[in-house]
XYZ file of C-alpha atoms in Angstrom:
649
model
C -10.081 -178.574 257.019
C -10.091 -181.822 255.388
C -12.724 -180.499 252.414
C -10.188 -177.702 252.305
C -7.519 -179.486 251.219
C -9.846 -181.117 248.591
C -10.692 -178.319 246.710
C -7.055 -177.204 246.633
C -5.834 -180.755 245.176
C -9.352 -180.469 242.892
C -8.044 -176.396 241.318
C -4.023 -177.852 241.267
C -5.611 -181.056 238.920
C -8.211 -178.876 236.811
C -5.263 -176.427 236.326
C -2.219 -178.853 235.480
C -4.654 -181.315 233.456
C -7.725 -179.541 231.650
C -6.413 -176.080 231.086
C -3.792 -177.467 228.795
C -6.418 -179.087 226.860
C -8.702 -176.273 226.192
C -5.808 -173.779 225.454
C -3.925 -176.184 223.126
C -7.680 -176.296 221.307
C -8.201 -172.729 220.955
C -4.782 -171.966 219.787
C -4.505 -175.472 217.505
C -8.203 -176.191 216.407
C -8.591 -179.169 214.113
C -7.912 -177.897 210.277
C -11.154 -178.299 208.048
C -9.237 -179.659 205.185
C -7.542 -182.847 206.021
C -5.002 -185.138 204.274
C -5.981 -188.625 204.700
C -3.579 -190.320 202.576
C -0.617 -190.571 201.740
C 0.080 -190.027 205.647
C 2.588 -186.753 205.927
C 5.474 -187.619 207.294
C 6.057 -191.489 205.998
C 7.825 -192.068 202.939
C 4.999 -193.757 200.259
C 6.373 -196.895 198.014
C 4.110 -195.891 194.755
C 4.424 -194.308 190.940
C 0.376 -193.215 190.980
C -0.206 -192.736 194.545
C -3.618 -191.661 195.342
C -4.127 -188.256 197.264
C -7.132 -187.659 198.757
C -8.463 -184.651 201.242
C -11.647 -184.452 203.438
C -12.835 -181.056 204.061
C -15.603 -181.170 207.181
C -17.333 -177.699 206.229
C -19.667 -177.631 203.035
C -17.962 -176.199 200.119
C -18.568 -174.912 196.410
C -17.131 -177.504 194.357
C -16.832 -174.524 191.351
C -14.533 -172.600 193.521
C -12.246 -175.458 194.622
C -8.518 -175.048 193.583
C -6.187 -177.794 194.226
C -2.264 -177.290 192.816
C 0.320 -180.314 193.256
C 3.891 -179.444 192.848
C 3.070 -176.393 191.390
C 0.532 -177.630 188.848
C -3.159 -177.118 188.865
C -4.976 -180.271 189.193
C -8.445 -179.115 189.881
C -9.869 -180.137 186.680
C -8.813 -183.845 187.106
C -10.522 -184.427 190.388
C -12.843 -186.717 192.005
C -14.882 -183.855 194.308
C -17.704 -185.118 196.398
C -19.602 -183.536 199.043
C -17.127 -184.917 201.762
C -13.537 -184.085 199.860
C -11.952 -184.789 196.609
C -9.626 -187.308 195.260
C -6.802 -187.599 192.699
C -5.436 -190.629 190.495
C -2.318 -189.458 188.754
C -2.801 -190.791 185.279
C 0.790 -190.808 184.298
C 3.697 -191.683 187.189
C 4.266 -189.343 190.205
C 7.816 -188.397 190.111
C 9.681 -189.359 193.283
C 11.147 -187.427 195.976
C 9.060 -184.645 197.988
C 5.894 -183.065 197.259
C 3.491 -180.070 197.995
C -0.121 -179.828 197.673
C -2.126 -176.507 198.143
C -5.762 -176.683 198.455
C -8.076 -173.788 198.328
C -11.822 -174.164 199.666
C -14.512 -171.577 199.522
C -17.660 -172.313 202.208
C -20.766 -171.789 201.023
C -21.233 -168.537 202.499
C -17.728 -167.755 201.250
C -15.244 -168.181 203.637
C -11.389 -169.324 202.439
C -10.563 -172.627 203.757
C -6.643 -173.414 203.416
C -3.934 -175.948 203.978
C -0.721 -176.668 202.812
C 0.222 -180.707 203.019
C 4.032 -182.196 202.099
C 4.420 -185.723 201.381
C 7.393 -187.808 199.960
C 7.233 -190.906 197.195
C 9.936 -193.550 195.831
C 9.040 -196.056 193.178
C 10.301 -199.311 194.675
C 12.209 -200.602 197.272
C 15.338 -200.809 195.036
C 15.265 -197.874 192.988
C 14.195 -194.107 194.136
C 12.706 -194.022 190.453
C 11.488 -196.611 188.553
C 9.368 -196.199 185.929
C 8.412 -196.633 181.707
C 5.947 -193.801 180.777
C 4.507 -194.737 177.264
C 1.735 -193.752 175.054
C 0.123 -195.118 171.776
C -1.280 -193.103 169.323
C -3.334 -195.199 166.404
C -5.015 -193.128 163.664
C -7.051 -194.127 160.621
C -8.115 -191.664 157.867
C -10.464 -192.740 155.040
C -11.336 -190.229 151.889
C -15.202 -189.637 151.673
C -15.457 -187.259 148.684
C -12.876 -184.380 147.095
C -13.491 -182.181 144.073
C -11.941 -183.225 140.691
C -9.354 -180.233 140.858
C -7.519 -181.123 144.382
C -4.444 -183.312 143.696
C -2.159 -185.081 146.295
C -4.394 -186.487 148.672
C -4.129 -189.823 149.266
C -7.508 -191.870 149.468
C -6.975 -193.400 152.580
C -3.177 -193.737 155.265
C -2.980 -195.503 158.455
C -0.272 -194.317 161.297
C 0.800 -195.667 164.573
C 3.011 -194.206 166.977
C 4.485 -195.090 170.066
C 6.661 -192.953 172.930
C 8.347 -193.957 175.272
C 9.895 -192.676 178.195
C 12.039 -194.734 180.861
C 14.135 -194.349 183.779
C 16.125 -195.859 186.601
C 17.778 -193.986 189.154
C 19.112 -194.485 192.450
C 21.850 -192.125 194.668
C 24.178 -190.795 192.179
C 22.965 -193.118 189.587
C 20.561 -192.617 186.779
C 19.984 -194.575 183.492
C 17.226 -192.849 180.560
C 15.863 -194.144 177.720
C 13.235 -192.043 175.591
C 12.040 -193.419 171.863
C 9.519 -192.893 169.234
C 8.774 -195.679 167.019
C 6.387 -195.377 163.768
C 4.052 -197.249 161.657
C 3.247 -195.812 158.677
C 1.003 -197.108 155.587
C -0.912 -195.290 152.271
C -2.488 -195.402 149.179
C -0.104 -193.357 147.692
C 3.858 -193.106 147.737
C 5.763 -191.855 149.820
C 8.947 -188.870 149.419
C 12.073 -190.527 150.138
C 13.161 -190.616 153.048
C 10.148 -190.777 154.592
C 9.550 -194.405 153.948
C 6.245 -197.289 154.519
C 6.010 -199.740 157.501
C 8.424 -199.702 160.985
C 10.383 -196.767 161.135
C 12.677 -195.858 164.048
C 12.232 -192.012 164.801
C 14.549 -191.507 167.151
C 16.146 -192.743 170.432
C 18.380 -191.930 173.521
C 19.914 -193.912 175.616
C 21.800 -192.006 178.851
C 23.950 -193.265 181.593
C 24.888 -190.685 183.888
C 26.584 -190.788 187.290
C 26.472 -187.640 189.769
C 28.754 -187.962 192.487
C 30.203 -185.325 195.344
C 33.546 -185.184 193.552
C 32.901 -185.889 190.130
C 30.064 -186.933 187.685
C 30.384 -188.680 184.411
C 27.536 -188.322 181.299
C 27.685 -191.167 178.731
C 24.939 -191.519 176.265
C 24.078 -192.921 172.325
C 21.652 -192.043 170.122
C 20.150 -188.705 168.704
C 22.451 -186.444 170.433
C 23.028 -182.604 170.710
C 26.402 -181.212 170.890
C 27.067 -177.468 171.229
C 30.124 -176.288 171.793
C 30.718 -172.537 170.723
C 29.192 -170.506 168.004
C 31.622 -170.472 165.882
C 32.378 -174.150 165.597
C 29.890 -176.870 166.854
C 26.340 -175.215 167.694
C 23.240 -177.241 168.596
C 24.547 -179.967 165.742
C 21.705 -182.428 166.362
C 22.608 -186.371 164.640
C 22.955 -189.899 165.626
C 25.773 -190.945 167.355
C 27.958 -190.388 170.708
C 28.738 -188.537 173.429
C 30.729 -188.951 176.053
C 31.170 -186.354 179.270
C 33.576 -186.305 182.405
C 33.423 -183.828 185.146
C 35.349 -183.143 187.974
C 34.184 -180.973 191.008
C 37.675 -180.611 192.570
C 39.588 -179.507 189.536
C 36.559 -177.409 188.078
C 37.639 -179.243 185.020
C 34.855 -180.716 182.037
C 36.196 -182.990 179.076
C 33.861 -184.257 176.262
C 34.564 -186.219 173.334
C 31.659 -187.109 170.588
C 31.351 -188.683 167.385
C 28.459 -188.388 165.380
C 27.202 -189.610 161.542
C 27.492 -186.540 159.625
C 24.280 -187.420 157.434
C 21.107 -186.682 158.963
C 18.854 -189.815 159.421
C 15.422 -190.790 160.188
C 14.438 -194.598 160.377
C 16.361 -197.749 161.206
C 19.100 -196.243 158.134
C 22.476 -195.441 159.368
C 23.459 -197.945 162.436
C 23.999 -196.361 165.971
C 26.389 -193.396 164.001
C 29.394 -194.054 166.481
C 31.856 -195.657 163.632
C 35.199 -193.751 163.433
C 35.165 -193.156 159.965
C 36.210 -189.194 159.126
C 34.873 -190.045 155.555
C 30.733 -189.568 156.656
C 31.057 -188.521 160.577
C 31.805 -185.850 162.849
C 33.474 -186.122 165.836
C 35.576 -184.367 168.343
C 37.312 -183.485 171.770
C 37.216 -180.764 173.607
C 38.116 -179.650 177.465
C 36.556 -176.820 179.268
C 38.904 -175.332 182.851
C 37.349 -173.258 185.453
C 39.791 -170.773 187.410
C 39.506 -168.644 190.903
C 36.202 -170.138 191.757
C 34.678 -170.468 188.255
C 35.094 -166.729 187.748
C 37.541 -167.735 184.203
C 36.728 -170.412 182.199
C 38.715 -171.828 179.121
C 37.733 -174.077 176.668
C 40.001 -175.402 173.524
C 38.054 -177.458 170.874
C 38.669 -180.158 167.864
C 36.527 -181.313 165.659
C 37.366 -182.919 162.211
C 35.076 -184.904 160.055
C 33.543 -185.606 156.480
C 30.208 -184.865 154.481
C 29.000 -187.258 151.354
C 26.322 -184.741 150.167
C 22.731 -183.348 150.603
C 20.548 -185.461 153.527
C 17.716 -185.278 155.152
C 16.867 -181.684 156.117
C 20.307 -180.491 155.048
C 20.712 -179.006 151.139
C 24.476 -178.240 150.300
C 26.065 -177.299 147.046
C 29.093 -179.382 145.937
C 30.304 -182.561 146.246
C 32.229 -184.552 149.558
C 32.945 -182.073 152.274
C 35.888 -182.677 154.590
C 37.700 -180.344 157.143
C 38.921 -179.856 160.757
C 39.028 -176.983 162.926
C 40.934 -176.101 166.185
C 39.609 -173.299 168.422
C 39.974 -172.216 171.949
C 37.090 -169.794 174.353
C 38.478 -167.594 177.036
C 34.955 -166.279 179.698
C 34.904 -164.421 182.851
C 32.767 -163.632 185.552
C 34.719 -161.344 188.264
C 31.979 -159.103 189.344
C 28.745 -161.365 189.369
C 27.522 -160.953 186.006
C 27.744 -157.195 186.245
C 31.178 -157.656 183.906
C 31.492 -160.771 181.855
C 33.685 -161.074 178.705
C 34.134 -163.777 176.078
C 36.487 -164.062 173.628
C 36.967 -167.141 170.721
C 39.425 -167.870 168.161
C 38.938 -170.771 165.622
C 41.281 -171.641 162.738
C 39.428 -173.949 159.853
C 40.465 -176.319 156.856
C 37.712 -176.856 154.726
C 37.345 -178.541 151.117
C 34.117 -177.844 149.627
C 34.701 -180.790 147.218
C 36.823 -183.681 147.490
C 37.049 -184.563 144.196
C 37.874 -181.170 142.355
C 41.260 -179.728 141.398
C 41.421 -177.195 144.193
C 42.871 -178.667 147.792
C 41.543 -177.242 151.172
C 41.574 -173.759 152.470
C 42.411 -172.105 155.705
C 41.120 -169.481 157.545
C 40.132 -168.376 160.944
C 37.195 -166.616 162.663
C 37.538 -164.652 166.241
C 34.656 -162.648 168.126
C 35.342 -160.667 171.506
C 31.862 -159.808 174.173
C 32.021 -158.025 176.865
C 28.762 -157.462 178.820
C 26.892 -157.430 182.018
C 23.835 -156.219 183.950
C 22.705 -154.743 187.203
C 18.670 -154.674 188.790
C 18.141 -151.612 186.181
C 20.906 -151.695 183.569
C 22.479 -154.286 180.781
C 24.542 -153.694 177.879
C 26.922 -155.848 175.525
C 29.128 -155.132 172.688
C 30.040 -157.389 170.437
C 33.069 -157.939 167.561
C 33.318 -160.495 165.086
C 35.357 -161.779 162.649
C 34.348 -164.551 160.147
C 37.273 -165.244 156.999
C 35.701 -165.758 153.484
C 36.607 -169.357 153.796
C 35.644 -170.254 156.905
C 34.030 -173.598 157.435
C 32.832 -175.618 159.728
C 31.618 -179.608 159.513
C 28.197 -179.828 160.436
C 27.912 -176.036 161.146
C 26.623 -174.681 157.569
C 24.476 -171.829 159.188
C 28.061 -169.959 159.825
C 27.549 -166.497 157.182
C 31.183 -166.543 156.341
C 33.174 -163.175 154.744
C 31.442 -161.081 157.210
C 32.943 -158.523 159.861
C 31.585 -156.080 162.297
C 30.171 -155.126 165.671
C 27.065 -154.924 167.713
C 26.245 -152.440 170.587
C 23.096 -153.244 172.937
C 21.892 -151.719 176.165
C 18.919 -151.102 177.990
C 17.100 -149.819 180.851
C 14.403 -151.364 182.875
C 12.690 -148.838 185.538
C 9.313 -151.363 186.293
C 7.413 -148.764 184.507
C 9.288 -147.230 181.709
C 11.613 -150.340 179.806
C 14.271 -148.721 177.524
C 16.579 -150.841 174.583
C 18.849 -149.268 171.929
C 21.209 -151.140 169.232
C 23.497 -150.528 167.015
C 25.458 -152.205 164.946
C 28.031 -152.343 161.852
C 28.782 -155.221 159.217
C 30.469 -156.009 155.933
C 31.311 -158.439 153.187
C 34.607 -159.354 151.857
C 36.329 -158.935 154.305
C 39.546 -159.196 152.471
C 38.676 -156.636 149.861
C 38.499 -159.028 146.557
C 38.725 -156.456 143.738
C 36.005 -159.363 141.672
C 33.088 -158.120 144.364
C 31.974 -155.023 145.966
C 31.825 -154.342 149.499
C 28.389 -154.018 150.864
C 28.259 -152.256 154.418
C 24.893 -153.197 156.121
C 24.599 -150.274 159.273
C 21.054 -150.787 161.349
C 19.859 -149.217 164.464
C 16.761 -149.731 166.779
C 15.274 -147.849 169.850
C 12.630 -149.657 171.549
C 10.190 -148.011 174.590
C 8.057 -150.053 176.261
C 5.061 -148.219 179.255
C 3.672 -151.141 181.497
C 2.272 -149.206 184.285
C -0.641 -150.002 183.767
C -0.524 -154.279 183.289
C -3.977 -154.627 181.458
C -2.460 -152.149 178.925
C 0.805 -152.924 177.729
C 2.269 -149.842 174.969
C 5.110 -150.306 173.047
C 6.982 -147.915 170.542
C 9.781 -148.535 168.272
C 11.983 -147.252 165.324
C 14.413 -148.660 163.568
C 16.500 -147.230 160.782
C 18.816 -148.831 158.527
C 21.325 -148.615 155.567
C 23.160 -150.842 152.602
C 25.718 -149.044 151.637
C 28.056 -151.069 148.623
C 31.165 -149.884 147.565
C 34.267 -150.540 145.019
C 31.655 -152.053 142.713
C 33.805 -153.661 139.728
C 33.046 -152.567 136.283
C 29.278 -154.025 135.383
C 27.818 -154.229 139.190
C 25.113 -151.701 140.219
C 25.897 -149.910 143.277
C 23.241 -150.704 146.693
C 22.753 -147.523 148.907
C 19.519 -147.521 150.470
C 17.992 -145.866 153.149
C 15.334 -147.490 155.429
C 13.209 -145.830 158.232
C 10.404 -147.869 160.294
C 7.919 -146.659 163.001
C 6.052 -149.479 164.821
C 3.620 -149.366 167.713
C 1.993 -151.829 169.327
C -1.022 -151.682 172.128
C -2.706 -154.700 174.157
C -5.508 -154.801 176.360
C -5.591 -157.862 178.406
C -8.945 -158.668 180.962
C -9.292 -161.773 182.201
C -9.549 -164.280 179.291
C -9.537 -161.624 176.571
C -6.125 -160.041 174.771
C -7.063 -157.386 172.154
C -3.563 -156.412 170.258
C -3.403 -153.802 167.928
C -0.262 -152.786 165.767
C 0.666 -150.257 163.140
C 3.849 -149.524 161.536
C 4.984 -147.475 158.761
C 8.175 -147.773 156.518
C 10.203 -145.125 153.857
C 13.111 -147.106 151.964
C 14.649 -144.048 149.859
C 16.867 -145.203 147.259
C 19.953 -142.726 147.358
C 20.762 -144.389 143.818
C 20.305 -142.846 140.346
C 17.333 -145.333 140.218
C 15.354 -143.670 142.684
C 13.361 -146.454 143.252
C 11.438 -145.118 146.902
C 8.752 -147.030 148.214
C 6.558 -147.017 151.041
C 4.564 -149.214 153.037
C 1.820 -148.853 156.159
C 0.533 -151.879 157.827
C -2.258 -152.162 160.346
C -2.689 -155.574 162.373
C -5.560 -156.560 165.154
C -5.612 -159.321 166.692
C -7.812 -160.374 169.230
C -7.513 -163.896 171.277
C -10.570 -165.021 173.194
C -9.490 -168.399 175.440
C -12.062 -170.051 177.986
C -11.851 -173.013 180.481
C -14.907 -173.487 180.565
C -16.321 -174.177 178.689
C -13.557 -174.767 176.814
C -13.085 -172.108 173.742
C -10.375 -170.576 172.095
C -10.784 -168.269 169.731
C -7.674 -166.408 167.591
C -8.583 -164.548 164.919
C -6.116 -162.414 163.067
C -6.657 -159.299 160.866
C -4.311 -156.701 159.124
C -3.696 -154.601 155.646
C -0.902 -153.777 153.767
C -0.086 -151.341 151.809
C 3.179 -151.154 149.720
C 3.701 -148.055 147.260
C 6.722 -147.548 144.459
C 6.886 -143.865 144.270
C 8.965 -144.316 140.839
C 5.546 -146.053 139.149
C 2.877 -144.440 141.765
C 1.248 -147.845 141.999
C 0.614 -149.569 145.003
C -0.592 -152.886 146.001
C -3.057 -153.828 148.537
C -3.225 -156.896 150.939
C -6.005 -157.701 153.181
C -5.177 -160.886 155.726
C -8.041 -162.406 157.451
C -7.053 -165.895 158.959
C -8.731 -167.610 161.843
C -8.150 -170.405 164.778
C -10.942 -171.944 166.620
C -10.894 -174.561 169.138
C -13.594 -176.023 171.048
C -15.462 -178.649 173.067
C -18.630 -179.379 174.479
C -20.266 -181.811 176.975
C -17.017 -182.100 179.306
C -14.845 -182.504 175.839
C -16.704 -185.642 174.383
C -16.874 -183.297 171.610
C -14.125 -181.076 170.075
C -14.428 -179.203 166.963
C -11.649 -177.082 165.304
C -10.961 -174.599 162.264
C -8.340 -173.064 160.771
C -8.407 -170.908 157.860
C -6.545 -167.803 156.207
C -8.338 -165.394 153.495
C -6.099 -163.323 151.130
C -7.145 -160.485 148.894
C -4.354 -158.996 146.796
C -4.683 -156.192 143.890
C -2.450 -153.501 142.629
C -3.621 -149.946 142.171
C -3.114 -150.289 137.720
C -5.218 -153.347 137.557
C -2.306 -155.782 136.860
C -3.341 -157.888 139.542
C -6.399 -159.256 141.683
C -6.687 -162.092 143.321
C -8.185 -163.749 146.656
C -7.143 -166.919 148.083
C -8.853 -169.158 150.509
C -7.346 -172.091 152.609
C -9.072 -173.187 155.330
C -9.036 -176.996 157.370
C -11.955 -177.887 159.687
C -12.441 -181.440 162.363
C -14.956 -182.609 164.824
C -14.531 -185.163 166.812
C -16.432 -187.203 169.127
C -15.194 -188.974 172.234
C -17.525 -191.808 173.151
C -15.185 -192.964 175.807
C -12.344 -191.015 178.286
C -9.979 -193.523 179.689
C -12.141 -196.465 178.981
C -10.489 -199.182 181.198
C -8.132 -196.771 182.519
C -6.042 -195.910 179.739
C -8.462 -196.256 176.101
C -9.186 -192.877 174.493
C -11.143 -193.643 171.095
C -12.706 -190.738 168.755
C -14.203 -190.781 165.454
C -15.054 -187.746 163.718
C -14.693 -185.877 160.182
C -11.426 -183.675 159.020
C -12.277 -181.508 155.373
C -10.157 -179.037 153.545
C -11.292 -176.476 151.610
C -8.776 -173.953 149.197
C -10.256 -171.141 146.646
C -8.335 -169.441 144.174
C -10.147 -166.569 142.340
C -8.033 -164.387 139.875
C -10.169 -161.657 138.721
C -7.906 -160.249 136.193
C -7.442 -163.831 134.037
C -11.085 -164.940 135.438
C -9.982 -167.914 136.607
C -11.381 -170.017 139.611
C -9.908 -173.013 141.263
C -11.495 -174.834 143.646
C -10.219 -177.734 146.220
C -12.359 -180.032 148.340
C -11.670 -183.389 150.594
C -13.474 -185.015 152.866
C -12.408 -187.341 155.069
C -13.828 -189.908 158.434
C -11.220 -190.109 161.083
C -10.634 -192.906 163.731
C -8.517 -192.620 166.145
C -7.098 -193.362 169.678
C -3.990 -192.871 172.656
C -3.692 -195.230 174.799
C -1.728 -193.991 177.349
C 0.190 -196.058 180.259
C 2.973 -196.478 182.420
C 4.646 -199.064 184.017
């Protein structure tokens, strides 16, 4: 009885103590990739934390795919037999972060695992870090042919980028620069100028809180405001921001230097001074949830003349202009509208006769889309002397409409336009009216996704009328057919294109012409080892049906880029070859311009950050006119030395 009772208290132990064991290892076996550190779970104090895996099983290195955060880092690795490891060269950003690995046995099994981690940069601060890289390049002539001109015999250049940040909670302080050294034989084109030059810089303070958040920041700023008065207007100054979460309410106010700069020239660009800056105030009000938005705008300010990147005609600019943006939303993008009106003074010239003008611009949108369907029609209205401070793109004395919509079925992708516009707008009896009328239907077949097919036409129309005494009327008649093909397979994208155009003159000229155009181009891009290859070839043919002579154009231009030995070496050319004669013999010409470099890395992060090359850059341009027999050719040579040095702190 007694050895009873011992085998029942020996089952109820194996049962309640060893079963548990050797079910929780056949339904929880131990993974074969493992994360040894950073430890899941624990938050890491680190910018370039080291990640490193163990996989137990043997593996093919080759087929080993490792993606952090979304990014492949496979090719960046440490593999060995027993895992792999990874030193982020740059900082980690904080906060949390995935890694996928992908393992193939040797007898090709799939090994994977999913790991999530979290990082801060200090104790202090979440992030905390200066990411910065040196660039240092020295180019010394060797030889050039006695025709090239313009090429100095030997320049020097440094540059250094910078990229830094602080942030902690609703707190977050940026500061990015680029800072140049620049030296050559020859001079240089003002403003472009020799020794330390500031490119650019931005400093932001910005606070993000649960009821509010505030943006304040100086330096080379971008404001945009609406199309029609302050859009993308890029400059050195300003900008101030205020937010508020409760009230759905955003107020900005900016000033700016109205001359565009480039160096240490022109001070921080936040002086008050209408005269030579832009600024101005604006204050943007969300209703019902954010489904109606309203915006009213000022912005004054003054222009001195012509500046870097920026040509103008006349003298001192100065002006103001007022305008105000209605949006809605009420059906979740299916129907949204927009409407702006803007009311300018301008003077073109300061110090002429003539005092400013006024006028005002207004545009209306309505549009929307569903899973299938989107369309949008737009109005616009732009005064012949509407201007805008620091917005010279605007095409002023211009009115009409635009109708879009489209169709997307997965398989069969529909898009149709229309659209209406016309010159003086006011009907000056000095100028003729010129109505420009264009519209496009484009089909695009991607059932099959290797093969991509594509169809188009387009027809449009000038159309002038009221033409004063002395101006010859326009009315012209375009028609264009374009088709386009691609074959994509793996690393290879064959594209081929045609298109054919009529433009019938409906004038007493009669001045038709034609023109057919064929283009293939082919793109060849490997990892490894690494080779791209973009070559690009196409004809054109353009005929006047008045003189029956026509005028051929062959394009041949290539891109190659390559390296060898794991990178150490990386070669590169670039060239385009032109042929161009006319049917009558009144012109023939080819024209060659090509660029070639090879470079030679003795060193890859020598002591962690050094990245020296030397190597040869040449340029080579032909021009051959056959019908004056004259040949011009262009040769330089020159040895290159260079290095980045990244690093971070």
């Amino acid at each position: 009885m007694k050895n009873i009772y011992i085998k029942i208290f020996l089952v109820i132990f194996f049962l309640l103590f060893y079963s548990p064991l050797f079910s929780r290892s056949e339904i929880m076996p131990e993974p074969s990739i493992k994360l040894l550190t950073p430890i899941e779970g624990i938050q890491l104090i680190g910018k370039k934390t080291l990640i490193k895996c163990s996989i137990k099983e043997p593996f093919d290195p080759q087929r080993l795919l490792v993606i952090l955060d979304g990014t492949d880092i496979t090719s960046i690795l440490e593999v060995t037999s027993e895992g792999f490891e990874y030193r982020p060269l740059g900082v980690l950003a904080s906060g949390s972060h995935s890694l996928n690995v992908t393992a193939y046995t040797l007898d090709g099994k799939e090994l994977k695992q999913e790991f999530t981690f979290s990082t801060r940069h200090s104790k202090v601060f979440e992030e905390a870090y200066s990411s910065n890289e040196i660039t240092i390049l020295y180019e010394k002539k060797i030889d050039q042919s006695e025709e090239i001109t313009g090429q100095s015999s030997w320049k020097m250049e440094s540059n250094l980028s910078s990229d830094s940040k602080l942030k902690e909670k609703e707190w977050e302080f940026v500061f990015k620069t680029n800072v140049r050294h620049f030296d050559q034989q020859l001079l240089l084109t003002p403003p472009l100028e020799k020794g330390f030059s500031l490119i650019n810089y931005l400093f932001q303070g910005r606070y993000t809180g649960k009821r509010f958040s505030f943006l304040g920041e100086t330096g080379d700023v971008q404001i945009t405001e609406t199309p029609n008065t302050v859009q993308g207007l890029s400059r050195r100054g300003g900008n101030l921001v205020f937010q508020s979460k409760d009230l759905n309410l955003q107020l900005r106010t900016f000033v700016v230097k109205s001359e565009q700069v480039i160096g240490f020239k022109g001070g921080m660009g936040i002086e008050t001074s209408s005269d030579d800056h832009i600024m101005g105030v604006s204050g943007d009000l969300g209703l019902i949830s954010d489904k109606l938005r309203f915006r009213a705008i000022y912005v004054k300010g003054g222009e001195e003349g012509d500046s870097y990147g920026i040509s103008t005609g006349g003298g001192k600019k100065k002006g103001d202009v007022f305008g105000f943006l209605f949006t809605t939303d009420l059906f979740n993008q299916k129907l949204v509208t927009e409407a702006e009106i803007d009311f300018s003074k301008f003077d073109g010239d300061t110090h002429d006769e003539f005092s400013s003008e006024k006028d005002r611009a207004y545009r209306f949108k309505i549009g929307g889309n569903t899973d299938i369907y989107n369309y949008e029609a737009l109005y616009e209205y732009m005064g012949p002397d509407y201007e805008v401070i620091g917005n010279p793109g605007l095409q002023k004395n211009r009115e009409g409409f635009t109708l879009r919509g489209g169709a997307n079925y997965k398989i069969h992708i529909f898009n149709l336009s229309l659209s209406r516009y016309n010159d003086n707008v006011n009907k000056d009896n000095l100028y003729p009216r010129t109505y420009t009328y264009q519209g496009m239907f484009d089909y695009t077949f991607s059932k099959f996704p290797s093969l991509p097919i594509c169809v188009s036409y387009q027809k449009s129309r000038l159309d002038s009328r009221w033409e004063p005494p002395g101006i010859t009327p326009v009315k012209t008649d375009t028609d264009t057919v374009t088709g386009r093909i691609n074959y994509i397979k793996g690393p290879l994208n064959l594209g081929f294109s045609a298109s054919y155009s009529i433009q019938n003159d409906l004038t007493d000229s009669n001045n038709d012409s034609t023109t057919v155009t064929f283009t293939f181009t082919p793109v060849l891009t490997l990892e490894r080892p690494y080779l791209s290859i973009s070559p690009n070839i196409s004809f054109n043919r353009s005929k006047s049906q008045l003189t029956n002579v026509h005028t051929d154009t062959y394009t041949n231009s290539l891109d190659l880029r390559g390296g060898l030995f794991n990178k150490k070496l990386t070669y590169g050319f670039g060239g385009t070859y032109t042929i161009s004669k006319t049917s009558d013999g009144s012109s023939n010409q080819d024209t060659l311009s090509s660029t070639f470099d090879i470079s030679y890395y003795p060193f890859k992060n020598l002591w962690g950050f050094l990245n020296p090359s030397v190597g040869i850059r040449g340029l080579y341009n032909r021009t051959n006119d056959r019908v004056f027999n004259q040949t011009t050719n262009e040769l330089a040579i020159f040895m290159v030395i260079q290095t980045t040095m990244p690093f971070s702190l």
